[in-house]
Coordinates of C-alpha atoms in Angstrom, one line a residue:
M1 CA 147.3 112.5 110.6
S2 CA 145.6 112.2 107.2
H3 CA 146.7 110.4 104.1
P4 CA 146.0 110.9 100.4
N5 CA 143.1 108.9 99.0
S6 CA 144.1 106.2 96.6
K7 CA 141.2 106.8 94.2
N8 CA 140.9 110.6 94.2
D9 CA 144.1 112.8 94.3
N10 CA 142.1 115.7 95.6
V11 CA 140.9 113.8 98.8
Q12 CA 142.5 113.3 102.1
E13 CA 141.4 110.4 104.4
W14 CA 141.5 109.4 108.0
L15 CA 140.8 105.6 108.3
G16 CA 139.9 103.6 111.4
V17 CA 139.2 106.6 113.6
P18 CA 137.9 105.2 117.0
Y19 CA 134.6 106.9 118.2
G20 CA 133.7 104.5 120.9
T21 CA 134.6 101.6 123.1
A22 CA 132.4 99.0 124.8
D23 CA 132.5 95.7 126.7
R24 CA 130.3 93.0 125.3
F25 CA 126.6 93.8 125.7
Q26 CA 127.3 97.2 127.3
K27 CA 126.5 100.7 126.1
A28 CA 129.5 102.2 124.3
Q29 CA 131.4 105.2 125.6
L30 CA 132.8 108.0 123.5
V31 CA 136.5 108.0 122.6
P32 CA 138.1 111.5 122.0
F33 CA 139.8 112.2 118.8
D34 CA 143.6 112.0 118.7
P35 CA 144.8 114.2 115.8
N36 CA 148.3 112.8 116.1
H37 CA 147.5 109.2 115.4
D38 CA 148.4 107.6 112.1
Y39 CA 145.1 106.9 110.3
S40 CA 146.4 105.0 107.3
Q41 CA 144.5 101.8 107.7
S42 CA 140.8 101.0 108.1
G43 CA 139.8 99.8 111.5
P44 CA 138.6 96.4 112.7
V45 CA 135.1 95.5 111.5
S46 CA 132.4 93.9 113.6
L47 CA 132.6 90.2 114.1
Q48 CA 130.4 88.5 111.5
L49 CA 129.9 85.3 109.5
T50 CA 131.2 86.4 106.1
D51 CA 134.3 86.2 104.0
P52 CA 136.8 88.9 105.4
A53 CA 138.1 89.6 101.9
F54 CA 134.7 90.8 101.0
L55 CA 135.1 93.6 103.6
N56 CA 138.5 95.0 102.6
A57 CA 139.3 95.3 106.2
D58 CA 142.9 96.2 107.0
K59 CA 142.8 95.0 110.6
G60 CA 140.3 92.1 110.4
E61 CA 137.4 91.6 112.7
S62 CA 137.0 92.4 116.4
E63 CA 134.5 93.1 119.1
D64 CA 136.3 96.4 119.4
C65 CA 135.0 97.7 116.1
L66 CA 133.5 101.2 116.7
N67 CA 135.4 103.3 114.2
L68 CA 134.9 105.7 111.4
N69 CA 136.4 106.4 108.0
I70 CA 136.5 110.1 107.1
W71 CA 137.2 111.9 103.9
A72 CA 137.7 115.6 103.1
P73 CA 138.6 117.5 100.0
D74 CA 142.1 119.1 99.9
N75 CA 142.3 122.7 101.1
V76 CA 138.9 123.2 102.6
Q77 CA 138.3 126.9 102.7
E78 CA 134.9 126.9 104.5
K79 CA 132.8 124.5 106.5
L80 CA 131.2 121.9 104.2
P81 CA 128.1 119.9 104.7
V82 CA 128.7 116.3 106.0
V83 CA 127.4 113.1 104.4
V84 CA 127.4 110.1 106.8
Y85 CA 127.0 106.6 105.3
I86 CA 125.6 103.7 107.4
H87 CA 126.2 100.4 105.7
G88 CA 123.6 97.7 105.2
G89 CA 123.9 93.9 105.5
G90 CA 120.8 92.8 107.4
W91 CA 122.4 93.9 110.7
T92 CA 124.6 90.8 110.4
Y93 CA 127.4 91.7 108.0
G94 CA 129.0 94.5 106.2
A95 CA 131.6 97.3 107.1
N96 CA 132.7 100.9 106.5
S97 CA 135.7 99.6 104.6
Q98 CA 133.8 98.1 101.7
D99 CA 133.9 99.7 98.2
T100 CA 130.2 100.4 98.6
S101 CA 130.8 102.3 101.9
D102 CA 133.6 104.5 100.4
V103 CA 132.2 108.0 100.4
S104 CA 135.3 109.4 98.8
G105 CA 133.6 109.4 95.5
L106 CA 131.1 112.1 96.8
V107 CA 133.9 114.0 98.5
A108 CA 135.9 114.2 95.3
S109 CA 133.3 116.8 94.2
G110 CA 134.7 119.2 96.7
K111 CA 131.3 119.9 98.1
V112 CA 131.0 117.6 101.2
I113 CA 132.9 115.9 104.0
G114 CA 132.3 112.1 104.0
V115 CA 132.0 109.7 107.0
S116 CA 131.3 105.9 107.0
I117 CA 130.4 104.1 110.3
N118 CA 131.1 100.7 111.8
Y119 CA 128.7 99.5 114.4
R120 CA 128.2 96.2 116.2
L121 CA 126.5 93.5 114.2
G122 CA 124.6 90.2 114.8
P123 CA 123.9 89.2 118.3
L124 CA 126.7 91.5 119.6
G125 CA 124.7 94.5 118.5
W126 CA 121.1 93.4 118.1
L127 CA 120.3 90.6 120.5
E128 CA 117.8 91.9 123.0
L129 CA 118.9 91.1 126.5
S130 CA 117.6 94.1 128.5
Q131 CA 114.8 91.8 129.9
Y132 CA 117.5 90.2 132.1
G133 CA 118.4 93.4 133.8
G134 CA 121.6 93.8 135.8
K135 CA 124.6 93.8 133.4
F136 CA 122.3 93.6 130.5
K137 CA 120.0 96.5 131.4
D138 CA 121.2 98.7 128.4
A139 CA 121.4 95.8 126.0
S140 CA 118.5 97.0 123.7
N141 CA 119.3 98.0 120.1
L142 CA 123.1 98.3 121.0
G143 CA 124.0 98.7 117.3
L144 CA 121.6 101.6 117.0
Q145 CA 123.0 103.2 120.2
D146 CA 126.5 102.8 118.5
I147 CA 125.2 104.8 115.5
V148 CA 123.9 107.5 117.9
L149 CA 127.2 107.7 119.6
A150 CA 129.1 108.0 116.2
L151 CA 126.8 110.9 115.4
K152 CA 127.6 112.6 118.7
W153 CA 131.3 112.1 118.0
I154 CA 130.8 113.7 114.6
Q155 CA 129.0 116.7 116.2
Q156 CA 131.9 117.2 118.5
Y157 CA 134.8 116.7 116.1
I158 CA 133.8 117.0 112.4
G159 CA 134.8 120.6 112.4
D160 CA 138.3 119.5 112.8
F161 CA 138.0 118.0 109.3
G162 CA 136.3 120.9 107.8
G163 CA 132.7 119.8 108.3
D164 CA 129.7 121.8 109.3
A165 CA 128.1 119.9 112.2
S166 CA 124.7 121.7 111.6
Q167 CA 124.5 120.3 108.1
V168 CA 124.6 116.5 108.6
T169 CA 122.9 114.3 106.0
L170 CA 122.6 110.6 106.9
T171 CA 122.4 108.1 104.1
G172 CA 122.7 104.4 103.8
H173 CA 121.4 101.3 102.1
S174 CA 119.0 98.6 103.3
A175 CA 119.7 98.0 107.1
G176 CA 121.6 101.2 107.1
S177 CA 118.5 103.0 105.9
F178 CA 116.1 101.2 108.2
S179 CA 118.5 102.4 111.0
L180 CA 118.7 106.0 110.0
L181 CA 114.9 106.4 109.6
T182 CA 114.5 104.8 113.0
L183 CA 116.5 107.6 114.6
L184 CA 113.4 109.8 114.1
A185 CA 112.0 107.9 117.1
V186 CA 115.1 108.0 119.2
P187 CA 115.2 111.1 121.5
E188 CA 118.9 110.7 122.1
A189 CA 119.5 111.4 118.4
D190 CA 117.5 114.6 118.1
G191 CA 119.7 117.4 116.7
L192 CA 122.4 115.1 115.4
Y193 CA 121.3 115.2 111.8
K194 CA 119.6 117.6 109.3
R195 CA 118.5 115.4 106.4
L196 CA 117.9 111.7 105.8
A197 CA 118.4 109.9 102.4
A198 CA 117.1 106.3 102.8
F199 CA 117.9 103.8 100.0
S200 CA 115.8 100.6 100.2
G201 CA 115.1 100.8 103.9
Y202 CA 112.1 102.4 105.8
A203 CA 110.5 102.9 109.1
A204 CA 109.2 99.4 109.0
R205 CA 110.0 95.7 109.6
Y206 CA 110.8 96.1 113.3
I207 CA 111.4 93.0 115.5
P208 CA 108.4 92.8 118.0
A209 CA 109.4 92.7 121.6
W210 CA 107.9 89.2 122.1
W211 CA 110.0 87.7 119.4
A212 CA 113.2 89.6 120.5
E213 CA 112.9 88.1 123.9
E214 CA 112.0 84.6 122.5
L215 CA 115.1 84.8 120.3
A216 CA 117.3 85.4 123.2
D217 CA 115.7 82.5 125.1
K218 CA 116.1 80.1 122.2
V219 CA 119.7 81.2 121.8
L220 CA 120.5 80.4 125.4
K221 CA 118.9 77.0 125.0
T222 CA 120.6 76.2 121.7
L223 CA 124.0 77.0 123.4
K224 CA 122.9 75.0 126.5
L225 CA 123.6 77.9 128.8
T226 CA 121.9 78.0 132.1
S227 CA 122.4 81.8 132.7
P228 CA 122.4 84.8 130.5
E229 CA 125.7 85.9 132.2
Q230 CA 127.4 83.0 130.3
L231 CA 126.8 85.0 127.1
L232 CA 129.5 87.4 128.3
T233 CA 132.2 84.8 127.7
V234 CA 130.8 82.4 125.0
E235 CA 132.9 82.2 121.8
P236 CA 131.3 84.9 119.6
K237 CA 131.1 82.8 116.4
S238 CA 129.3 80.1 118.3
L239 CA 126.9 82.8 119.4
M240 CA 126.3 83.9 115.9
N241 CA 125.8 80.4 114.6
A242 CA 123.2 79.8 117.4
V243 CA 121.2 82.8 116.2
N244 CA 121.3 81.4 112.6
Q245 CA 120.1 78.0 113.9
V246 CA 117.1 79.6 115.6
L247 CA 116.0 82.0 112.7
P248 CA 113.8 80.7 109.9
T249 CA 115.9 79.0 107.3
D250 CA 113.8 80.5 104.5
V251 CA 115.1 84.1 104.5
L252 CA 112.0 85.7 103.1
K253 CA 110.1 84.2 106.1
R254 CA 112.1 86.6 108.2
G255 CA 110.4 89.5 106.5
N256 CA 106.7 88.6 107.2
L257 CA 104.5 90.6 109.5
N258 CA 106.1 89.2 112.7
T259 CA 109.7 89.9 111.4
L260 CA 111.1 86.7 112.8
S261 CA 114.7 88.0 112.4
I262 CA 117.4 89.9 114.2
G263 CA 117.6 93.6 113.8
I264 CA 116.0 96.7 115.2
V265 CA 113.6 95.9 118.1
D266 CA 110.4 97.9 118.7
D267 CA 111.5 98.4 122.3
E268 CA 109.4 101.5 123.2
F269 CA 107.6 99.6 126.1
L270 CA 110.7 97.9 127.4
P271 CA 112.3 99.3 130.6
N272 CA 115.3 100.8 128.9
G273 CA 114.0 101.1 125.4
V274 CA 115.8 103.3 122.9
L275 CA 112.7 104.1 120.8
K276 CA 110.0 106.3 122.2
A277 CA 107.4 105.3 119.6
H278 CA 107.0 103.4 116.4
P279 CA 109.1 105.4 113.9
A280 CA 106.3 105.3 111.2
D281 CA 104.0 106.9 113.8
V282 CA 106.6 109.6 114.5
I283 CA 106.8 110.4 110.7
K284 CA 103.0 110.7 110.6
S285 CA 102.9 112.9 113.7
G286 CA 104.9 115.6 112.0
E287 CA 107.3 115.9 115.0
H288 CA 110.2 115.9 112.6
K289 CA 108.6 117.6 109.7
D290 CA 111.7 119.9 109.6
V291 CA 113.9 116.9 108.5
D292 CA 114.0 116.6 104.7
L293 CA 113.7 113.0 103.4
I294 CA 114.6 111.1 100.3
L295 CA 113.0 107.6 100.1
T296 CA 113.9 105.2 97.3
S297 CA 113.2 101.7 96.2
T298 CA 114.2 99.5 93.2
T299 CA 111.7 97.8 90.9
A300 CA 112.8 94.3 91.7
E301 CA 114.2 94.4 95.3
A302 CA 113.4 90.9 96.4
S303 CA 114.4 89.3 93.1
W304 CA 117.9 89.4 94.6
Y305 CA 116.9 86.3 96.6
A306 CA 115.6 84.5 93.6
A307 CA 118.8 85.2 91.7
N308 CA 121.2 84.3 94.6
M309 CA 119.5 81.6 96.6
P310 CA 116.5 80.2 94.6
D311 CA 116.3 76.9 96.4
N312 CA 116.1 78.7 99.8
V313 CA 113.1 80.8 98.8
D314 CA 111.2 78.8 96.2
P315 CA 107.6 78.3 97.4
K316 CA 107.0 75.7 94.7
T317 CA 103.2 76.5 94.3
I318 CA 101.0 79.6 94.0
E319 CA 98.9 78.2 96.8
A320 CA 101.9 78.4 99.1
V321 CA 102.4 82.0 98.2
I322 CA 98.8 82.9 98.9
D323 CA 98.8 80.9 102.2
E324 CA 101.9 82.9 103.3
M325 CA 100.2 86.1 102.6
V326 CA 97.2 85.0 104.6
Y327 CA 98.8 83.3 107.6
D328 CA 102.1 85.2 107.9
C329 CA 101.1 88.6 106.6
H330 CA 97.4 88.6 107.7
I331 CA 96.0 89.6 104.3
P332 CA 92.4 88.3 103.8
R333 CA 92.4 85.5 101.2
K334 CA 90.5 87.2 98.4
Q335 CA 92.8 90.3 98.7
A336 CA 95.8 87.9 98.7
E337 CA 94.6 86.3 95.5
A338 CA 94.2 89.7 93.9
I339 CA 97.8 90.6 94.9
A340 CA 99.0 87.3 93.6
L341 CA 97.4 88.0 90.2
H342 CA 99.0 91.4 90.1
C343 CA 102.4 89.7 90.8
G344 CA 101.9 87.3 87.9
A345 CA 100.1 84.3 89.2
G346 CA 99.1 82.1 86.3
K347 CA 101.8 83.5 84.1
A348 CA 105.0 83.7 86.1
S349 CA 106.5 81.0 88.3
P350 CA 105.6 80.8 92.0
L351 CA 109.1 82.0 92.8
K352 CA 108.7 85.1 90.8
V353 CA 105.3 85.8 92.2
R354 CA 106.6 85.5 95.7
T355 CA 109.6 87.9 95.1
R356 CA 107.4 90.4 93.4
F357 CA 105.0 90.3 96.4
F358 CA 107.8 90.9 98.8
T359 CA 109.2 93.7 96.7
D360 CA 105.9 95.5 97.0
Y361 CA 105.1 94.4 100.6
N362 CA 108.5 95.2 102.2
F363 CA 109.8 98.0 100.0
T364 CA 107.3 99.8 97.6
L365 CA 104.4 99.9 100.1
P366 CA 106.2 101.5 103.1
A367 CA 108.1 103.9 100.8
I368 CA 104.8 105.2 99.4
R369 CA 103.0 105.4 102.7
E370 CA 105.9 107.1 104.6
A371 CA 106.4 109.6 101.8
H372 CA 102.7 110.5 101.9
D373 CA 102.7 110.7 105.7
H374 CA 105.7 113.0 105.9
A375 CA 104.3 115.3 103.1
Q376 CA 100.9 115.4 104.8
A377 CA 102.5 116.4 108.1
G378 CA 104.1 119.3 106.3
G379 CA 107.5 117.8 105.6
S380 CA 109.6 117.8 102.4
V381 CA 110.1 114.3 100.9
Y382 CA 111.5 113.2 97.5
Q383 CA 110.7 109.7 96.3
L384 CA 112.8 107.8 93.7
S385 CA 112.2 104.5 91.9
V386 CA 115.4 102.9 90.5
G387 CA 115.0 100.6 87.5
P388 CA 117.6 98.3 85.9
A389 CA 120.4 99.4 83.7
E390 CA 122.4 97.3 81.2
G391 CA 124.3 94.7 83.2
S392 CA 122.6 95.7 86.5
P393 CA 119.2 94.3 87.2
A394 CA 117.1 96.4 89.6
Y395 CA 117.7 93.9 92.5
H396 CA 118.2 95.0 96.1
G397 CA 121.6 96.8 96.1
T398 CA 121.8 97.7 92.5
D399 CA 122.3 101.3 93.4
M400 CA 124.9 100.9 96.2
Y401 CA 127.9 102.2 94.2
G402 CA 126.0 105.3 93.1
I403 CA 125.0 106.2 96.7
V404 CA 128.7 106.7 97.7
G405 CA 129.8 108.2 94.3
Q406 CA 131.8 105.1 93.2
A407 CA 131.8 103.4 89.8
A408 CA 130.7 99.7 89.9
P409 CA 133.2 97.3 88.5
D410 CA 132.6 96.6 84.8
A411 CA 129.7 98.9 84.7
S412 CA 128.0 99.7 81.4
Q413 CA 127.6 103.3 80.4
E414 CA 123.9 103.1 81.1
Q415 CA 124.6 102.0 84.7
L416 CA 127.2 104.7 85.2
D417 CA 124.7 107.3 84.0
R418 CA 122.0 105.9 86.2
D419 CA 124.3 105.7 89.3
N420 CA 125.7 109.2 88.6
F421 CA 122.2 110.6 88.8
I422 CA 121.9 109.1 92.3
S423 CA 125.3 110.5 93.3
Q424 CA 124.4 113.9 92.1
T425 CA 121.0 113.8 93.8
L426 CA 122.7 113.1 97.1
L427 CA 125.1 116.0 96.6
D428 CA 122.3 118.4 95.7
F429 CA 120.3 117.2 98.7
A430 CA 123.1 117.4 101.2
T431 CA 124.2 120.9 100.0
D432 CA 120.6 122.1 100.4
Q433 CA 119.9 122.8 96.7
P434 CA 116.3 121.5 96.4
E435 CA 115.8 123.5 93.1
K436 CA 118.1 120.9 91.4
L437 CA 115.8 118.0 92.5
W438 CA 112.5 116.9 91.1
S439 CA 109.2 118.0 92.7
P440 CA 108.5 116.6 96.2
V441 CA 105.7 114.4 97.1
K442 CA 102.6 116.2 98.1
A443 CA 99.9 115.1 100.6
D444 CA 97.4 114.7 97.8
Q445 CA 99.7 113.7 94.9
L446 CA 102.3 111.0 94.3
N447 CA 105.4 112.3 92.6
I448 CA 107.9 109.5 92.1
K449 CA 111.0 110.2 90.0
D450 CA 111.7 107.2 87.7
I451 CA 115.3 106.3 86.6
G452 CA 116.7 103.4 84.8
Q453 CA 114.8 101.2 82.4
R454 CA 111.2 101.0 83.3
P455 CA 109.1 97.9 83.9
Y456 CA 106.4 100.2 85.0
Q457 CA 105.7 103.9 85.5
G458 CA 106.3 104.6 89.2
N459 CA 103.3 106.7 90.0
E460 CA 100.9 104.3 88.3
H461 CA 102.5 101.3 90.1
A462 CA 102.2 103.1 93.3
Q463 CA 98.5 103.8 92.9
T464 CA 98.0 100.1 92.1
V465 CA 100.0 98.9 95.2
L466 CA 98.1 101.3 97.5
Q467 CA 94.8 100.0 96.2
L468 CA 95.8 96.3 96.4
F469 CA 97.2 96.6 99.9
K470 CA 94.4 98.9 101.3
G471 CA 93.9 98.2 105.0
I472 CA 96.9 95.9 105.2
A473 CA 99.5 96.7 108.0
R474 CA 103.2 96.7 107.3
P475 CA 104.7 97.8 110.7

């Protein structure tokens, strides 16, 4: 049973709709849709180390968290395209019940059906355990497998809500975007989506298999467990705390070349791996050139860390920044020195230089390269650069309300206008109206759309970044 949406009087909603169920560290199984259930409250969110009030979750946290929120316009007369939102949060926090996961804002246009997904987070969804075999044989990228199962559920049931299962656009922010682009390399996801709109996340920064296995081993030792089977009964918050103890305390260190973090594992060579190849290589191959893409980045992505946790990420000296580029990112020293100058060395603080580097290394660079590769393979791809607006610096996450068609609290008119452009772009993209978008990237031509205030011109900055990082891998 649906209920009226509290924000939009022309929208109906079904909250907390189960799509799967799974025991700990097991592959989830699909749950059929029960149209007679009362879907008036959002479902449980994945267990995580964050303030539950931040998540707006009606039913708190649980390991049994595989549920959807669904929104549809009143009186749907014909099948509508579907926009599926995958939330971010570094694969460790977030939920489909947050305001920034509430797709009802897009649905209020009357043009689309909206869905928002919960999936398993932290070690429950992303701790690589398949190397132990037995009960753990399927425990590789379980959170990604959850997303695939949700998309299978949508294919089977979205028609009951007025959705067209052949016109599914996936969108998301940060970890959600990394995840949706990764699906290009997941054979089980083939045919479950038509278009991908990735905001501040790319086919990059994968956890190498060696570190994924090492992380599991370190967690076992931290918890003083003698057998992986004991993970099946350990208190979940203890498990999450153990992961945090093992990961680098400097969060930017988790985004270097080796990606010493928790998240999507490059498991293509593991016995029960979910990926068949590196997703960036799949883009380059043209195998999915029929999938239209939007790739976006903001002009100051990594400055979020400087603004919110400066003591954690302050390198203190420019020498430390350059050494990090050399030893942790494998950039030759002379090239690293040139990059540091570009990022403000000698003028800006070491902290600003470092965050500007990571903005280009982890966001701008993969966005440019993947847009080029998709275009060169014959695909259609639109690239967007999001600048700041009054009251909204262009930090990582500045565009999250716009992605789902919501108004940010206390937003300036300039931010509302910028975010509305993002909302309208997604609607035009999802409803297959490319003539309303800007020109796509070409194999031999950058074509980045700039919005917001501009610290730089997108195409010019992209050319500079490509030259500075020439020959530097960012897998």
